[in-house]
Amino acid sequence: MNQDLFGHAPLAETERLGDGAVLLRGWALREREALLSALDEVIRAAPLRHMVTSRGFRMSVGMTNCGDLGWVSDRRGYRYTAIDPLSDKPWPGLPPVFHALAGAAAVAAGFEDFVPDACLVNRYAPGSRLSLHQDRNERDFAQPIVSVSLGLPAVFLFGGLQRSDPASRVLLSHGDVVVWGGPARLRYHGVAALAEGVHDALGGYRINLTLRRAG
Ligand code: MD6
Ligand code: FE
């Protein structure tokens, strides 16, 4: 059988979440050791921090980045930067395992030639949440986003193209990968407040990686 470089059968265990959105359950588990150790290194080089929104609210999610570009928010608004404002140095490089996983997941979901240049790392503690938003700071909306969930499970809120559209609730667990693009690319989405829990690999946290082509 045809297999990708992680030994998965392509299109196995896929769940459609709507046009252009695919959930690959457990897709990242095979590479979990390499993924978690690369993640440790990224966080050591560019520590998680709580950014503020343009209105001055401290975000409950801890964030950092790796790759050529990183997503930042401060009183001036949201944008991508090549420099980590905390260290005044470039963000840590995108680990090869992130790059390979994202490319393979995109192909499995039907998006060829996805080459990410940015990875936003979000860390949720119990009670942390992410309110409904669209991802629209990237240059090319034809490129999908690959999202990797690690640690405690979370309820992902998957809305429509209008903020007021009803949102479905999708449980995302350790190793789940969501790929969305095309007609789903600008759907509103968020994460419900994380429930208390303890995860074998990540303790009392959920970590989400979103890999994008930002520039
Ligand atoms: C999260 N994810 O799952 C937050 N955005 O923690 C996102 O905001 C997101 O998962 C765009 C595409 C996929 C995502
Ligand atoms: Fe998002």
CSV table of C-alpha atoms and ligand atoms in Angstrom, one decimal, residues 120 122 130 133-135 145 156 180 187 189-190 210 212, ligand 2:
chain,number,residue,atom,x,y,z
A,120,LEU,CA,2.2,29.4,16.3
A,122,ASN,CA,-0.5,27.9,21.8
A,130,LEU,CA,-9.6,31.3,22.6
A,133,HIS,CA,-11.8,34.5,15.3
A,134,GLN,CA,-10.7,34.2,11.7
A,135,ASP,CA,-7.1,33.6,10.7
A,145,ILE,CA,-3.5,25.7,7.9
A,156,PHE,CA,-12.8,23.1,19.2
A,180,TRP,CA,-8.3,23.3,6.6
A,187,ARG,CA,-14.3,30.1,8.9
A,189,HIS,CA,-13.3,29.2,15.1
A,190,GLY,CA,-12.2,29.1,18.7
A,210,THR,CA,-0.8,25.8,13.9
A,212,ARG,CA,0.9,28.2,8.2
B,2,FE,FE,-7.1,30.3,14.4
